[in-house]
PDB file of N, CA and C in Angstrom:
ATOM      1  N   MET A   1      23.974  -7.750 -13.727  1.00 57.00           N
ATOM      2  CA  MET A   1      22.662  -6.960 -14.358  1.00 57.00           C
ATOM      3  C   MET A   1      21.523  -8.200 -14.745  1.00 57.00           C
ATOM      4  N   LYS A   2      20.700  -6.761 -14.339  1.00 68.00           N
ATOM      5  CA  LYS A   2      18.708  -7.602 -14.826  1.00 68.00           C
ATOM      6  C   LYS A   2      18.720  -7.196 -15.708  1.00 68.00           C
ATOM      7  N   THR A   3      18.074  -8.923 -16.269  1.00 85.00           N
ATOM      8  CA  THR A   3      17.635  -8.622 -17.641  1.00 85.00           C
ATOM      9  C   THR A   3      16.378  -7.624 -18.039  1.00 85.00           C
ATOM     10  N   SER A   4      15.639  -7.379 -18.694  1.00 88.00           N
ATOM     11  CA  SER A   4      14.351  -6.783 -19.022  1.00 88.00           C
ATOM     12  C   SER A   4      13.761  -7.618 -18.902  1.00 88.00           C
ATOM     13  N   ASP A   5      13.592  -8.806 -19.454  1.00 90.00           N
ATOM     14  CA  ASP A   5      12.437  -9.976 -18.779  1.00 90.00           C
ATOM     15  C   ASP A   5      12.529 -10.149 -17.494  1.00 90.00           C
ATOM     16  N   LEU A   6      13.504  -9.624 -16.183  1.00 90.00           N
ATOM     17  CA  LEU A   6      13.508 -10.006 -15.574  1.00 90.00           C
ATOM     18  C   LEU A   6      12.978  -8.953 -14.622  1.00 90.00           C
ATOM     19  N   ILE A   7      13.171  -7.673 -15.247  1.00 89.00           N
ATOM     20  CA  ILE A   7      12.412  -6.213 -14.342  1.00 89.00           C
ATOM     21  C   ILE A   7      10.978  -6.677 -14.851  1.00 89.00           C
ATOM     22  N   GLY A   8      10.948  -7.461 -16.314  1.00 91.00           N
ATOM     23  CA  GLY A   8       9.350  -7.423 -16.897  1.00 91.00           C
ATOM     24  C   GLY A   8       8.169  -7.907 -15.964  1.00 91.00           C
ATOM     25  N   LYS A   9       8.998  -8.901 -15.788  1.00 92.00           N
ATOM     26  CA  LYS A   9       8.352 -10.221 -14.424  1.00 92.00           C
ATOM     27  C   LYS A   9       8.246  -9.461 -12.837  1.00 92.00           C
ATOM     28  N   ALA A  10       9.517  -8.782 -12.449  1.00 90.00           N
ATOM     29  CA  ALA A  10       8.972  -8.204 -10.693  1.00 90.00           C
ATOM     30  C   ALA A  10       8.141  -7.204 -10.932  1.00 90.00           C
ATOM     31  N   THR A  11       7.988  -6.789 -12.000  1.00 90.00           N
ATOM     32  CA  THR A  11       6.854  -5.681 -12.146  1.00 90.00           C
ATOM     33  C   THR A  11       5.068  -6.368 -12.384  1.00 90.00           C
ATOM     34  N   ARG A  12       5.275  -6.666 -12.929  1.00 91.00           N
ATOM     35  CA  ARG A  12       3.922  -7.675 -13.404  1.00 91.00           C
ATOM     36  C   ARG A  12       3.571  -7.745 -12.183  1.00 91.00           C
ATOM     37  N   MET A  13       4.343  -8.697 -11.427  1.00 90.00           N
ATOM     38  CA  MET A  13       4.235  -9.585  -9.585  1.00 90.00           C
ATOM     39  C   MET A  13       3.785  -8.455  -8.884  1.00 90.00           C
ATOM     40  N   VAL A  14       4.140  -7.064  -9.567  1.00 89.00           N
ATOM     41  CA  VAL A  14       4.050  -5.595  -8.220  1.00 89.00           C
ATOM     42  C   VAL A  14       2.666  -6.042  -8.247  1.00 89.00           C
ATOM     43  N   LEU A  15       3.086  -5.608  -9.891  1.00 88.00           N
ATOM     44  CA  LEU A  15       1.242  -4.342 -10.268  1.00 88.00           C
ATOM     45  C   LEU A  15       0.203  -6.278  -9.881  1.00 88.00           C
ATOM     46  N   GLU A  16       0.445  -7.343 -10.055  1.00 89.00           N
ATOM     47  CA  GLU A  16      -0.896  -8.580  -9.507  1.00 89.00           C
ATOM     48  C   GLU A  16      -1.373  -7.972  -8.565  1.00 89.00           C
ATOM     49  N   GLU A  17      -0.530  -7.502  -7.404  1.00 86.00           N
ATOM     50  CA  GLU A  17      -0.706  -7.558  -5.750  1.00 86.00           C
ATOM     51  C   GLU A  17      -1.352  -6.358  -5.590  1.00 86.00           C
ATOM     52  N   ASP A  18      -1.344  -5.170  -6.026  1.00 84.00           N
ATOM     53  CA  ASP A  18      -2.114  -4.278  -6.367  1.00 84.00           C
ATOM     54  C   ASP A  18      -3.167  -4.136  -6.977  1.00 84.00           C
ATOM     55  N   VAL A  19      -4.565  -4.618  -6.605  1.00 81.00           N
ATOM     56  CA  VAL A  19      -6.152  -4.365  -7.171  1.00 81.00           C
ATOM     57  C   VAL A  19      -6.364  -3.835  -7.000  1.00 81.00           C
ATOM     58  N   ASN A  20      -6.376  -2.720  -5.713  1.00 82.00           N
ATOM     59  CA  ASN A  20      -6.716  -1.342  -5.680  1.00 82.00           C
ATOM     60  C   ASN A  20      -6.568  -0.225  -6.360  1.00 82.00           C
ATOM     61  N   HIS A  21      -5.089  -0.306  -7.511  1.00 81.00           N
ATOM     62  CA  HIS A  21      -4.466   0.496  -7.438  1.00 81.00           C
ATOM     63  C   HIS A  21      -3.940   1.838  -6.898  1.00 81.00           C
ATOM     64  N   ARG A  22      -3.403   1.546  -5.667  1.00 84.00           N
ATOM     65  CA  ARG A  22      -2.993   2.139  -4.658  1.00 84.00           C
ATOM     66  C   ARG A  22      -1.515   2.826  -4.645  1.00 84.00           C
ATOM     67  N   LEU A  23      -0.982   2.075  -5.225  1.00 85.00           N
ATOM     68  CA  LEU A  23       0.351   2.712  -5.371  1.00 85.00           C
ATOM     69  C   LEU A  23       0.834   3.289  -6.459  1.00 85.00           C
ATOM     70  N   LYS A  24       1.581   4.110  -5.636  1.00 89.00           N
ATOM     71  CA  LYS A  24       2.280   5.206  -7.094  1.00 89.00           C
ATOM     72  C   LYS A  24       3.407   4.820  -7.769  1.00 89.00           C
ATOM     73  N   PRO A  25       3.118   5.763  -8.604  1.00 89.00           N
ATOM     74  CA  PRO A  25       4.505   4.853  -9.721  1.00 89.00           C
ATOM     75  C   PRO A  25       6.398   4.810  -8.652  1.00 89.00           C
ATOM     76  N   HIS A  26       6.379   5.895  -7.833  1.00 89.00           N
ATOM     77  CA  HIS A  26       7.739   5.565  -6.671  1.00 89.00           C
ATOM     78  C   HIS A  26       7.481   4.906  -6.302  1.00 89.00           C
ATOM     79  N   GLU A  27       6.835   3.780  -5.236  1.00 89.00           N
ATOM     80  CA  GLU A  27       6.325   2.853  -4.915  1.00 89.00           C
ATOM     81  C   GLU A  27       6.663   1.666  -5.334  1.00 89.00           C
ATOM     82  N   VAL A  28       5.789   1.339  -7.100  1.00 89.00           N
ATOM     83  CA  VAL A  28       6.125   0.557  -7.606  1.00 89.00           C
ATOM     84  C   VAL A  28       7.448  -0.015  -7.891  1.00 89.00           C
ATOM     85  N   ALA A  29       8.276   1.649  -8.360  1.00 90.00           N
ATOM     86  CA  ALA A  29       9.521   1.342  -8.349  1.00 90.00           C
ATOM     87  C   ALA A  29      10.480   0.762  -7.818  1.00 90.00           C
ATOM     88  N   LYS A  30      10.041   1.481  -6.655  1.00 90.00           N
ATOM     89  CA  LYS A  30      11.290   0.799  -5.002  1.00 90.00           C
ATOM     90  C   LYS A  30      11.320  -0.897  -5.137  1.00 90.00           C
ATOM     91  N   GLN A  31       8.930  -1.017  -5.354  1.00 90.00           N
ATOM     92  CA  GLN A  31       9.048  -2.865  -4.220  1.00 90.00           C
ATOM     93  C   GLN A  31       9.726  -3.831  -5.891  1.00 90.00           C
ATOM     94  N   VAL A  32       9.887  -2.903  -7.419  1.00 90.00           N
ATOM     95  CA  VAL A  32      10.549  -4.112  -8.533  1.00 90.00           C
ATOM     96  C   VAL A  32      11.899  -3.954  -8.019  1.00 90.00           C
ATOM     97  N   ILE A  33      12.992  -2.997  -7.280  1.00 90.00           N
ATOM     98  CA  ILE A  33      14.142  -2.944  -7.160  1.00 90.00           C
ATOM     99  C   ILE A  33      14.424  -4.200  -6.002  1.00 90.00           C
ATOM    100  N   ALA A  34      13.621  -3.873  -4.944  1.00 90.00           N
ATOM    101  CA  ALA A  34      14.105  -4.889  -3.749  1.00 90.00           C
ATOM    102  C   ALA A  34      13.246  -6.831  -4.407  1.00 90.00           C
ATOM    103  N   ILE A  35      12.466  -6.648  -5.865  1.00 89.00           N
ATOM    104  CA  ILE A  35      12.222  -7.735  -5.591  1.00 89.00           C
ATOM    105  C   ILE A  35      13.475  -8.003  -6.761  1.00 89.00           C
ATOM    106  N   LEU A  36      14.306  -7.871  -7.140  1.00 89.00           N
ATOM    107  CA  LEU A  36      15.299  -7.577  -7.870  1.00 89.00           C
ATOM    108  C   LEU A  36      16.800  -7.869  -7.255  1.00 89.00           C
ATOM    109  N   ASN A  37      17.258  -7.801  -5.851  1.00 89.00           N
ATOM    110  CA  ASN A  37      17.788  -7.655  -5.217  1.00 89.00           C
ATOM    111  C   ASN A  37      17.650  -8.777  -4.276  1.00 89.00           C
ATOM    112  N   GLU A  38      16.040  -8.914  -4.349  1.00 86.00           N
ATOM    113  CA  GLU A  38      16.290  -9.936  -3.487  1.00 86.00           C
ATOM    114  C   GLU A  38      15.924 -10.158  -1.758  1.00 86.00           C
ATOM    115  N   GLU A  39      15.610  -8.613  -1.870  1.00 80.00           N
ATOM    116  CA  GLU A  39      15.358  -8.139   0.200  1.00 80.00           C
ATOM    117  C   GLU A  39      14.112  -8.440   0.291  1.00 80.00           C
ATOM    118  N   PRO A  40      13.450  -8.690   0.963  1.00 73.00           N
ATOM    119  CA  PRO A  40      11.891  -8.284   1.599  1.00 73.00           C
ATOM    120  C   PRO A  40      11.727  -7.266   2.011  1.00 73.00           C
ATOM    121  N   VAL A  41      10.204  -7.640   0.618  1.00 66.00           N
ATOM    122  CA  VAL A  41       9.469  -6.547   1.007  1.00 66.00           C
ATOM    123  C   VAL A  41       8.350  -6.654   1.419  1.00 66.00           C
ATOM    124  N   LYS A  42       8.731  -5.107   2.287  1.00 66.00           N
ATOM    125  CA  LYS A  42       7.353  -4.827   3.490  1.00 66.00           C
ATOM    126  C   LYS A  42       6.381  -4.224   2.926  1.00 66.00           C
ATOM    127  N   PRO A  43       5.074  -4.026   2.918  1.00 61.00           N
ATOM    128  CA  PRO A  43       3.894  -3.876   2.852  1.00 61.00           C
ATOM    129  C   PRO A  43       3.499  -2.109   3.441  1.00 61.00           C
ATOM    130  N   LYS A  44       3.252  -1.321   2.510  1.00 61.00           N
ATOM    131  CA  LYS A  44       3.005   0.170   3.331  1.00 61.00           C
ATOM    132  C   LYS A  44       1.488  -0.189   3.967  1.00 61.00           C
ATOM    133  N   ARG A  45       1.659   0.570   4.750  1.00 65.00           N
ATOM    134  CA  ARG A  45       0.249   0.073   6.063  1.00 65.00           C
ATOM    135  C   ARG A  45      -0.045   1.599   5.261  1.00 65.00           C
ATOM    136  N   LYS A  46      -1.517   1.983   5.246  1.00 64.00           N
ATOM    137  CA  LYS A  46      -2.215   2.540   5.069  1.00 64.00           C
ATOM    138  C   LYS A  46      -2.728   3.143   6.890  1.00 64.00           C
ATOM    139  N   ALA A  47      -2.574   4.671   7.134  1.00 62.00           N
ATOM    140  CA  ALA A  47      -3.383   5.344   8.334  1.00 62.00           C
ATOM    141  C   ALA A  47      -4.426   5.235   8.093  1.00 62.00           C
ATOM    142  N   THR A  48      -4.957   4.285   9.187  1.00 63.00           N
ATOM    143  CA  THR A  48      -6.591   4.275   9.543  1.00 63.00           C
ATOM    144  C   THR A  48      -7.036   5.092  10.554  1.00 63.00           C
ATOM    145  N   ARG A  49      -8.628   5.566  10.227  1.00 61.00           N
ATOM    146  CA  ARG A  49      -8.779   5.934  11.692  1.00 61.00           C
ATOM    147  C   ARG A  49      -9.629   5.355  11.945  1.00 61.00           C
ATOM    148  N   ARG A  50      -9.501   4.718  13.384  1.00 65.00           N
ATOM    149  CA  ARG A  50     -10.539   3.666  14.191  1.00 65.00           C
ATOM    150  C   ARG A  50     -11.165   4.221  15.044  1.00 65.00           C
ATOM    151  N   THR A  51     -11.087   5.557  15.136  1.00 60.00           N
ATOM    152  CA  THR A  51     -12.138   6.428  16.361  1.00 60.00           C
ATOM    153  C   THR A  51     -12.377   8.132  16.218  1.00 60.00           C
ATOM    154  N   PRO A  52     -13.236   7.687  16.147  1.00 54.00           N
ATOM    155  CA  PRO A  52     -13.654   9.963  15.920  1.00 54.00           C
ATOM    156  C   PRO A  52     -13.118  10.635  16.465  1.00 54.00           C
ATOM    157  N   ALA A  53     -12.324  12.042  15.787  1.00 57.00           N
ATOM    158  CA  ALA A  53     -11.731  12.615  16.254  1.00 57.00           C
ATOM    159  C   ALA A  53     -12.251  13.870  17.105  1.00 57.00           C
ATOM    160  N   SER A  54     -12.084  14.590  18.741  1.00 60.00           N
ATOM    161  CA  SER A  54     -12.106  14.458  19.414  1.00 60.00           C
ATOM    162  C   SER A  54     -13.737  15.651  18.759  1.00 60.00           C
ATOM    163  N   LYS A  55     -13.782  16.494  17.968  1.00 60.00           N
ATOM    164  CA  LYS A  55     -14.522  17.291  17.136  1.00 60.00           C
ATOM    165  C   LYS A  55     -15.782  16.462  17.012  1.00 60.00           C
ATOM    166  N   ASN A  56     -15.634  15.473  16.652  1.00 62.00           N
ATOM    167  CA  ASN A  56     -16.577  14.541  16.082  1.00 62.00           C
ATOM    168  C   ASN A  56     -17.124  13.790  16.358  1.00 62.00           C
ATOM    169  N   ILE A  57     -17.124  13.888  17.718  1.00 64.00           N
ATOM    170  CA  ILE A  57     -17.755  12.450  18.994  1.00 64.00           C
ATOM    171  C   ILE A  57     -19.147  12.818  19.203  1.00 64.00           C
ATOM    172  N   CYS A  58     -19.373  13.999  19.205  1.00 66.00           N
ATOM    173  CA  CYS A  58     -20.643  14.359  19.406  1.00 66.00           C
ATOM    174  C   CYS A  58     -21.554  13.547  18.020  1.00 66.00           C
ATOM    175  N   ASP A  59     -21.468  13.605  17.104  1.00 66.00           N
ATOM    176  CA  ASP A  59     -21.610  12.889  16.033  1.00 66.00           C
ATOM    177  C   ASP A  59     -21.933  11.631  15.786  1.00 66.00           C
ATOM    178  N   TYR A  60     -21.332  10.922  16.805  1.00 65.00           N
ATOM    179  CA  TYR A  60     -21.654   9.719  16.931  1.00 65.00           C
ATOM    180  C   TYR A  60     -22.328   9.286  18.667  1.00 65.00           C
ATOM    181  N   ILE A  61     -22.375  10.386  19.424  1.00 69.00           N
ATOM    182  CA  ILE A  61     -23.621   9.886  20.526  1.00 69.00           C
ATOM    183  C   ILE A  61     -24.666  10.152  20.265  1.00 69.00           C
ATOM    184  N   THR A  62     -25.364   9.871  20.637  1.00 60.00           N
ATOM    185  CA  THR A  62     -26.674   9.846  20.307  1.00 60.00           C
ATOM    186  C   THR A  62     -27.648   9.767  21.288  1.00 60.00           C
ATOM    187  N   ASP A  63     -28.726  10.632  22.014  1.00 58.00           N
ATOM    188  CA  ASP A  63     -29.616   9.891  23.216  1.00 58.00           C
ATOM    189  C   ASP A  63     -30.559   9.147  23.019  1.00 58.00           C
ATOM    190  N   ASP A  64     -30.912   8.395  21.465  1.00 55.00           N
ATOM    191  CA  ASP A  64     -31.434   7.261  21.513  1.00 55.00           C
ATOM    192  C   ASP A  64     -30.905   5.829  22.044  1.00 55.00           C
ATOM    193  N   ASN A  65     -30.492   5.560  22.894  1.00 49.00           N
ATOM    194  CA  ASN A  65     -29.837   4.383  23.151  1.00 49.00           C
ATOM    195  C   ASN A  65     -30.725   3.728  24.189  1.00 49.00           C
TER     196      ASN A  65
END
């Protein structure tokens, strides 16, 4: 059984790592449970757009090269 002190410590650890406050409450809860169960915590990767969509490609191509 986990004590409230351990739960609080794990919660603080997760919130300290989330400096941009991007984690949703259920994501924080999952990470806290993983820490308490001593399981490895995988950071969630956010999808990034590295190239423009084909419909927006004309905005990035100019004739002024």
